[in-house]
C-alpha atoms as a PDB file:
ATOM      1  CA  UNK A   1      -1.590  -6.068  -2.883  1.00  0.00           C
ATOM      2  CA  UNK A   2      -0.884  -4.091   0.466  1.00  0.00           C
ATOM      3  CA  UNK A   3       1.272  -5.802   3.520  1.00  0.00           C
ATOM      4  CA  UNK A   4      -0.873  -6.366   6.585  1.00  0.00           C
ATOM      5  CA  UNK A   5      -0.165  -6.582  10.421  1.00  0.00           C
ATOM      6  CA  UNK A   6      -1.841  -8.259  13.203  1.00  0.00           C
ATOM      7  CA  UNK A   7      -2.420  -5.915  16.209  1.00  0.00           C
ATOM      8  CA  UNK A   8      -3.742  -6.249  19.564  1.00  0.00           C
ATOM      9  CA  UNK A   9      -5.852  -3.262  20.883  1.00  0.00           C
ATOM     10  CA  UNK A  10      -7.538  -3.598  24.524  1.00  0.00           C
ATOM     11  CA  UNK A  11      -6.750  -7.700  24.459  1.00  0.00           C
ATOM     12  CA  UNK A  12      -8.833  -7.656  20.927  1.00  0.00           C
ATOM     13  CA  UNK A  13      -6.922  -8.918  17.734  1.00  0.00           C
ATOM     14  CA  UNK A  14      -7.390  -6.587  14.547  1.00  0.00           C
ATOM     15  CA  UNK A  15      -5.723  -7.056  11.128  1.00  0.00           C
ATOM     16  CA  UNK A  16      -4.485  -3.423   9.853  1.00  0.00           C
ATOM     17  CA  UNK A  17      -2.586  -2.914   6.307  1.00  0.00           C
ATOM     18  CA  UNK A  18       0.594  -1.012   6.734  1.00  0.00           C
ATOM     19  CA  UNK A  19      -0.840   2.564   6.253  1.00  0.00           C
ATOM     20  CA  UNK A  20      -3.457   2.142   8.624  1.00  0.00           C
ATOM     21  CA  UNK A  21      -1.147   0.823  11.374  1.00  0.00           C
ATOM     22  CA  UNK A  22       1.382   3.811  10.569  1.00  0.00           C
ATOM     23  CA  UNK A  23      -1.417   6.325  11.111  1.00  0.00           C
ATOM     24  CA  UNK A  24      -2.824   4.784  14.152  1.00  0.00           C
ATOM     25  CA  UNK A  25       0.889   4.452  15.902  1.00  0.00           C
ATOM     26  CA  UNK A  26       1.418   8.084  15.155  1.00  0.00           C
ATOM     27  CA  UNK A  27      -2.009   9.128  16.343  1.00  0.00           C
ATOM     28  CA  UNK A  28      -1.350   7.239  19.894  1.00  0.00           C
ATOM     29  CA  UNK A  29       1.922   8.278  19.974  1.00  0.00           C
ATOM     30  CA  UNK A  30       0.728  11.949  19.553  1.00  0.00           C
ATOM     31  CA  UNK A  31      -1.664  11.260  22.229  1.00  0.00           C
ATOM     32  CA  UNK A  32       0.787   9.540  24.558  1.00  0.00           C
ATOM     33  CA  UNK A  33       3.557  12.423  24.395  1.00  0.00           C
ATOM     34  CA  UNK A  34       0.540  14.716  25.748  1.00  0.00           C
ATOM     35  CA  UNK A  35      -0.404  12.764  28.682  1.00  0.00           C
ATOM     36  CA  UNK A  36       1.576  13.088  32.044  1.00  0.00           C
ATOM     37  CA  UNK A  37       4.510  10.070  32.380  1.00  0.00           C
ATOM     38  CA  UNK A  38       2.613   6.918  34.046  1.00  0.00           C
ATOM     39  CA  UNK A  39      -0.535   7.696  32.968  1.00  0.00           C
ATOM     40  CA  UNK A  40      -1.220   4.089  31.388  1.00  0.00           C
ATOM     41  CA  UNK A  41      -5.127   4.032  32.340  1.00  0.00           C
ATOM     42  CA  UNK A  42      -5.744   6.861  30.034  1.00  0.00           C
ATOM     43  CA  UNK A  43      -4.096   5.286  27.236  1.00  0.00           C
ATOM     44  CA  UNK A  44      -6.005   2.069  27.851  1.00  0.00           C
ATOM     45  CA  UNK A  45      -9.120   3.437  28.050  1.00  0.00           C
ATOM     46  CA  UNK A  46      -8.332   5.115  24.688  1.00  0.00           C
ATOM     47  CA  UNK A  47      -7.239   2.136  23.092  1.00  0.00           C
ATOM     48  CA  UNK A  48     -10.364   0.247  24.459  1.00  0.00           C
ATOM     49  CA  UNK A  49     -12.444   2.792  22.707  1.00  0.00           C
ATOM     50  CA  UNK A  50     -10.767   2.507  19.282  1.00  0.00           C
ATOM     51  CA  UNK A  51     -10.757  -1.257  19.645  1.00  0.00           C
ATOM     52  CA  UNK A  52     -14.923  -1.130  20.276  1.00  0.00           C
ATOM     53  CA  UNK A  53     -15.361   1.531  17.218  1.00  0.00           C
ATOM     54  CA  UNK A  54     -13.079  -0.874  15.158  1.00  0.00           C
ATOM     55  CA  UNK A  55     -15.238  -3.788  15.674  1.00  0.00           C
ATOM     56  CA  UNK A  56     -18.672  -1.415  15.103  1.00  0.00           C
ATOM     57  CA  UNK A  57     -17.256  -0.578  11.532  1.00  0.00           C
ATOM     58  CA  UNK A  58     -15.685  -3.960  10.733  1.00  0.00           C
ATOM     59  CA  UNK A  59     -18.262  -6.820  11.539  1.00  0.00           C
ATOM     60  CA  UNK A  60     -16.045  -9.942  10.626  1.00  0.00           C
ATOM     61  CA  UNK A  61     -12.596 -10.525  12.370  1.00  0.00           C
ATOM     62  CA  UNK A  62     -11.522 -11.717   8.921  1.00  0.00           C
ATOM     63  CA  UNK A  63     -11.590  -8.392   7.359  1.00  0.00           C
ATOM     64  CA  UNK A  64      -8.701  -5.897   7.099  1.00  0.00           C
ATOM     65  CA  UNK A  65      -8.842  -2.252   8.871  1.00  0.00           C
ATOM     66  CA  UNK A  66      -8.037   0.076   6.263  1.00  0.00           C
ATOM     67  CA  UNK A  67      -6.620   3.735   6.487  1.00  0.00           C
ATOM     68  CA  UNK A  68      -9.995   5.160   6.019  1.00  0.00           C
ATOM     69  CA  UNK A  69     -11.714   3.159   9.000  1.00  0.00           C
ATOM     70  CA  UNK A  70      -8.581   4.529  11.147  1.00  0.00           C
ATOM     71  CA  UNK A  71      -9.125   7.944  10.019  1.00  0.00           C
ATOM     72  CA  UNK A  72     -13.013   7.796  10.554  1.00  0.00           C
ATOM     73  CA  UNK A  73     -12.362   6.461  14.047  1.00  0.00           C
ATOM     74  CA  UNK A  74      -9.550   9.324  14.390  1.00  0.00           C
ATOM     75  CA  UNK A  75     -12.249  11.775  13.815  1.00  0.00           C
ATOM     76  CA  UNK A  76     -14.795  10.464  16.405  1.00  0.00           C
ATOM     77  CA  UNK A  77     -12.380  10.073  19.187  1.00  0.00           C
ATOM     78  CA  UNK A  78     -10.814  13.964  18.570  1.00  0.00           C
ATOM     79  CA  UNK A  79      -7.570  15.043  17.695  1.00  0.00           C
ATOM     80  CA  UNK A  80      -4.205  14.804  19.804  1.00  0.00           C
ATOM     81  CA  UNK A  81      -4.559  18.594  20.876  1.00  0.00           C
ATOM     82  CA  UNK A  82      -7.804  17.723  22.902  1.00  0.00           C
ATOM     83  CA  UNK A  83      -5.716  16.053  25.301  1.00  0.00           C
ATOM     84  CA  UNK A  84      -3.524  19.003  26.274  1.00  0.00           C
ATOM     85  CA  UNK A  85      -0.239  20.538  25.155  1.00  0.00           C
ATOM     86  CA  UNK A  86       2.566  18.004  24.639  1.00  0.00           C
ATOM     87  CA  UNK A  87       4.611  17.344  27.624  1.00  0.00           C
ATOM     88  CA  UNK A  88       7.406  15.542  25.705  1.00  0.00           C
ATOM     89  CA  UNK A  89       8.452  16.347  22.219  1.00  0.00           C
ATOM     90  CA  UNK A  90       7.673  13.821  19.452  1.00  0.00           C
ATOM     91  CA  UNK A  91       9.566  10.824  19.419  1.00  0.00           C
ATOM     92  CA  UNK A  92      11.025  11.292  22.940  1.00  0.00           C
ATOM     93  CA  UNK A  93       9.710   8.795  25.527  1.00  0.00           C
ATOM     94  CA  UNK A  94      10.365   9.947  28.645  1.00  0.00           C
ATOM     95  CA  UNK A  95      12.867  12.337  30.565  1.00  0.00           C
ATOM     96  CA  UNK A  96      16.136  10.213  31.161  1.00  0.00           C
ATOM     97  CA  UNK A  97      17.164  12.756  34.165  1.00  0.00           C
ATOM     98  CA  UNK A  98      13.941  12.543  35.927  1.00  0.00           C
ATOM     99  CA  UNK A  99      14.117  10.860  39.269  1.00  0.00           C
ATOM    100  CA  UNK A 100      11.966   8.130  39.355  1.00  0.00           C
ATOM    101  CA  UNK A 101      11.075   5.948  42.580  1.00  0.00           C
ATOM    102  CA  UNK A 102      10.604   2.516  42.359  1.00  0.00           C
ATOM    103  CA  UNK A 103       7.456   1.014  43.747  1.00  0.00           C
ATOM    104  CA  UNK A 104       7.595  -1.494  46.702  1.00  0.00           C
ATOM    105  CA  UNK A 105       8.283  -5.174  45.782  1.00  0.00           C
ATOM    106  CA  UNK A 106       5.016  -7.163  45.863  1.00  0.00           C
ATOM    107  CA  UNK A 107       5.108 -10.697  46.318  1.00  0.00           C
ATOM    108  CA  UNK A 108       2.983 -12.451  43.423  1.00  0.00           C
ATOM    109  CA  UNK A 109       2.530 -16.111  42.405  1.00  0.00           C
ATOM    110  CA  UNK A 110       4.319 -16.406  38.840  1.00  0.00           C
ATOM    111  CA  UNK A 111       2.283 -16.491  35.771  1.00  0.00           C
ATOM    112  CA  UNK A 112       5.351 -17.404  33.446  1.00  0.00           C
ATOM    113  CA  UNK A 113       7.516 -19.513  35.718  1.00  0.00           C
ATOM    114  CA  UNK A 114       5.333 -22.170  37.382  1.00  0.00           C
ATOM    115  CA  UNK A 115       5.089 -26.033  37.813  1.00  0.00           C
ATOM    116  CA  UNK A 116       2.217 -26.029  39.729  1.00  0.00           C
ATOM    117  CA  UNK A 117       0.854 -22.992  41.054  1.00  0.00           C
ATOM    118  CA  UNK A 118       3.899 -20.354  40.483  1.00  0.00           C
ATOM    119  CA  UNK A 119       4.682 -20.283  44.566  1.00  0.00           C
ATOM    120  CA  UNK A 120       8.236 -21.289  43.956  1.00  0.00           C
ATOM    121  CA  UNK A 121       8.625 -19.053  40.671  1.00  0.00           C
ATOM    122  CA  UNK A 122       6.818 -16.026  42.733  1.00  0.00           C
ATOM    123  CA  UNK A 123       9.554 -16.556  45.926  1.00  0.00           C
ATOM    124  CA  UNK A 124      12.261 -16.577  43.589  1.00  0.00           C
ATOM    125  CA  UNK A 125      11.379 -13.248  41.500  1.00  0.00           C
ATOM    126  CA  UNK A 126      10.738 -11.559  44.874  1.00  0.00           C
ATOM    127  CA  UNK A 127      14.209 -12.634  46.430  1.00  0.00           C
ATOM    128  CA  UNK A 128      16.180 -12.657  43.010  1.00  0.00           C
ATOM    129  CA  UNK A 129      16.934 -15.995  43.099  1.00  0.00           C
ATOM    130  CA  UNK A 130      16.522 -19.026  40.699  1.00  0.00           C
ATOM    131  CA  UNK A 131      13.161 -20.670  41.104  1.00  0.00           C
ATOM    132  CA  UNK A 132      14.841 -24.071  40.477  1.00  0.00           C
ATOM    133  CA  UNK A 133      16.731 -23.161  43.631  1.00  0.00           C
ATOM    134  CA  UNK A 134      13.419 -22.568  45.393  1.00  0.00           C
ATOM    135  CA  UNK A 135      11.898 -25.873  44.303  1.00  0.00           C
ATOM    136  CA  UNK A 136      14.630 -27.832  45.300  1.00  0.00           C
ATOM    137  CA  UNK A 137      14.747 -26.544  48.724  1.00  0.00           C
ATOM    138  CA  UNK A 138      10.814 -27.268  48.594  1.00  0.00           C
ATOM    139  CA  UNK A 139      11.157 -30.730  47.862  1.00  0.00           C
ATOM    140  CA  UNK A 140      13.850 -31.518  50.678  1.00  0.00           C
ATOM    141  CA  UNK A 141      11.506 -29.598  52.918  1.00  0.00           C
ATOM    142  CA  UNK A 142       8.695 -32.232  52.308  1.00  0.00           C
ATOM    143  CA  UNK A 143      11.098 -35.090  52.813  1.00  0.00           C
ATOM    144  CA  UNK A 144      12.560 -33.405  55.553  1.00  0.00           C
ATOM    145  CA  UNK A 145       9.310 -32.115  57.529  1.00  0.00           C
ATOM    146  CA  UNK A 146       6.000 -32.432  55.799  1.00  0.00           C
ATOM    147  CA  UNK A 147       5.431 -28.889  57.336  1.00  0.00           C
ATOM    148  CA  UNK A 148       6.457 -27.571  53.483  1.00  0.00           C
ATOM    149  CA  UNK A 149       3.443 -28.822  51.981  1.00  0.00           C
ATOM    150  CA  UNK A 150       1.136 -27.032  54.332  1.00  0.00           C
ATOM    151  CA  UNK A 151       3.101 -23.718  54.043  1.00  0.00           C
ATOM    152  CA  UNK A 152       3.169 -24.244  49.933  1.00  0.00           C
ATOM    153  CA  UNK A 153      -0.709 -24.764  50.296  1.00  0.00           C
ATOM    154  CA  UNK A 154      -1.192 -21.527  52.196  1.00  0.00           C
ATOM    155  CA  UNK A 155       0.982 -19.554  50.165  1.00  0.00           C
ATOM    156  CA  UNK A 156      -0.983 -20.921  47.196  1.00  0.00           C
ATOM    157  CA  UNK A 157      -4.372 -19.863  48.541  1.00  0.00           C
ATOM    158  CA  UNK A 158      -3.087 -16.513  50.174  1.00  0.00           C
ATOM    159  CA  UNK A 159      -0.872 -14.918  47.558  1.00  0.00           C
ATOM    160  CA  UNK A 160      -2.655 -13.354  44.300  1.00  0.00           C
ATOM    161  CA  UNK A 161      -1.248 -14.473  40.856  1.00  0.00           C
ATOM    162  CA  UNK A 162       0.793 -12.111  39.181  1.00  0.00           C
ATOM    163  CA  UNK A 163      -1.269  -9.472  37.531  1.00  0.00           C
ATOM    164  CA  UNK A 164      -1.374 -10.005  33.601  1.00  0.00           C
ATOM    165  CA  UNK A 165       0.841  -7.457  31.772  1.00  0.00           C
ATOM    166  CA  UNK A 166      -1.255  -5.386  29.231  1.00  0.00           C
ATOM    167  CA  UNK A 167      -0.207  -5.136  25.812  1.00  0.00           C
ATOM    168  CA  UNK A 168       0.633  -1.738  24.689  1.00  0.00           C
ATOM    169  CA  UNK A 169       0.686  -0.866  21.069  1.00  0.00           C
ATOM    170  CA  UNK A 170       3.162   2.184  21.773  1.00  0.00           C
ATOM    171  CA  UNK A 171       5.822  -0.090  22.997  1.00  0.00           C
END
């Protein structure tokens, strides 16, 4: 009897046995260390292709993906050497001394901290303030002057929702 693990690849759920999981993790780590830092798009494309191949080989979601299925998928995709020379040594995620620049802050409605539409949660996250305080200010503003309702509605319509965070098997 082998132990299994549930894994999400490209937002699709799969059940792998531990040998298959170990092989797949090693394969994806080897590819990731050959790609430039921050090249998430290529890794997402690779994970999507792996998910497609798994769906072709394993027709029922109730079946477990074995090491043989992972190895045949790896053969079809090619070896990690096809992705270039390693940028980082194995096991090293990124250069800690590298200078990184923070992306500019963007204002979004919150997906996780929301009561109605995530507006107060988004404002709190943007200004690094507790969203409960923002909610209290909004409620007081409704009673003081009804313009707060219109401001809330405008932000709800105009500001996009926070993008969903993709699940990455490597992290």
